[in-house]
Amino acid sequence: CQEIMTKKPSKNFKEKVSKMEFEPAMERLEEIVETLSSEKINLNSMIDLYEEGTALQEHCAARIEDAKMKIEVISNK
């Protein structure tokens, strides 16, 4: 957890996140939520983590939606 507080996230969140598999993206999102909840980081880091977390949440939601659509297609065959 200490590593998360000192690690500054990349500014290219959407590009970085778009290449992630679902599980690692969810794990990173959980780390971000835990770190933000701890309130042990400065404001700039909080903003960066919030931005990264938002990109991760959008990515994961899109991956879930894609999976739902695939399941519907398979179920309708």
One Martini backbone bead per residue (centre of mass of N, CA, C, O) as a GRO file, in nm:
protein
   77
    1CYS     BB    1   0.057   0.064  -0.018
    2GLN     BB    2   0.298   0.258  -0.012
    3GLU     BB    3   0.350   0.258  -0.321
    4ILE     BB    4   0.093   0.411  -0.410
    5MET     BB    5   0.158   0.692  -0.274
    6THR     BB    6   0.436   0.736  -0.454
    7LYS     BB    7   0.297   0.666  -0.712
    8LYS     BB    8   0.280   0.819  -1.020
    9PRO     BB    9   0.060   0.856  -1.247
   10SER     BB   10  -0.018   0.851  -1.556
   11LYS     BB   11  -0.150   1.079  -1.796
   12ASN     BB   12  -0.231   0.820  -1.991
   13PHE     BB   13  -0.488   0.663  -1.893
   14LYS     BB   14  -0.664   0.568  -2.134
   15GLU     BB   15  -0.442   0.421  -2.287
   16LYS     BB   16  -0.348   0.233  -2.061
   17VAL     BB   17  -0.630   0.110  -1.989
   18SER     BB   18  -0.715  -0.005  -2.276
   19LYS     BB   19  -0.484  -0.249  -2.236
   20MET     BB   20  -0.636  -0.378  -2.014
   21GLU     BB   21  -0.739  -0.606  -1.824
   22PHE     BB   22  -0.990  -0.654  -1.613
   23GLU     BB   23  -0.856  -0.754  -1.347
   24PRO     BB   24  -0.626  -0.541  -1.320
   25ALA     BB   25  -0.819  -0.300  -1.325
   26MET     BB   26  -0.974  -0.372  -1.066
   27GLU     BB   27  -0.733  -0.379  -0.876
   28ARG     BB   28  -0.649  -0.084  -0.919
   29LEU     BB   29  -0.917   0.040  -0.832
   30GLU     BB   30  -0.905  -0.070  -0.542
   31GLU     BB   31  -0.645   0.077  -0.464
   32ILE     BB   32  -0.751   0.362  -0.508
   33VAL     BB   33  -0.982   0.356  -0.309
   34GLU     BB   34  -0.808   0.296  -0.062
   35THR     BB   35  -0.627   0.546  -0.081
   36LEU     BB   36  -0.850   0.764  -0.079
   37SER     BB   37  -0.969   0.668   0.200
   38SER     BB   38  -0.706   0.732   0.376
   39GLU     BB   39  -0.597   1.034   0.341
   40LYS     BB   40  -0.252   1.001   0.279
   41ILE     BB   41  -0.265   1.229   0.054
   42ASN     BB   42  -0.232   1.456  -0.167
   43LEU     BB   43  -0.417   1.643  -0.377
   44ASN     BB   44  -0.274   1.579  -0.647
   45SER     BB   45  -0.285   1.272  -0.610
   46MET     BB   46  -0.591   1.251  -0.587
   47ILE     BB   47  -0.654   1.356  -0.868
   48ASP     BB   48  -0.497   1.145  -1.027
   49LEU     BB   49  -0.647   0.898  -0.909
   50TYR     BB   50  -0.928   0.981  -0.994
   51GLU     BB   51  -0.871   0.983  -1.296
   52GLU     BB   52  -0.782   0.690  -1.317
   53GLY     BB   53  -1.038   0.565  -1.191
   54THR     BB   54  -1.234   0.663  -1.407
   55ALA     BB   55  -1.103   0.511  -1.641
   56LEU     BB   56  -1.134   0.229  -1.516
   57GLN     BB   57  -1.441   0.228  -1.484
   58GLU     BB   58  -1.509   0.263  -1.783
   59HIS     BB   59  -1.359   0.015  -1.885
   60CYS     BB   60  -1.507  -0.200  -1.715
   61ALA     BB   61  -1.792  -0.136  -1.811
   62ALA     BB   62  -1.736  -0.200  -2.110
   63ARG     BB   63  -1.649  -0.495  -2.071
   64ILE     BB   64  -1.917  -0.589  -1.950
   65GLU     BB   65  -2.098  -0.508  -2.187
   66ASP     BB   66  -1.959  -0.689  -2.395
   67ALA     BB   67  -2.017  -0.955  -2.250
   68LYS     BB   68  -2.324  -0.935  -2.254
   69MET     BB   69  -2.355  -0.928  -2.562
   70LYS     BB   70  -2.223  -1.202  -2.619
   71ILE     BB   71  -2.423  -1.370  -2.449
   72GLU     BB   72  -2.674  -1.293  -2.610
   73VAL     BB   73  -2.582  -1.407  -2.880
   74ILE     BB   74  -2.541  -1.696  -2.784
   75SER     BB   75  -2.834  -1.737  -2.665
   76ASN     BB   76  -2.982  -1.677  -2.957
   77LYS     BB   77  -2.873  -1.949  -3.117
   0.00000   0.00000   0.00000
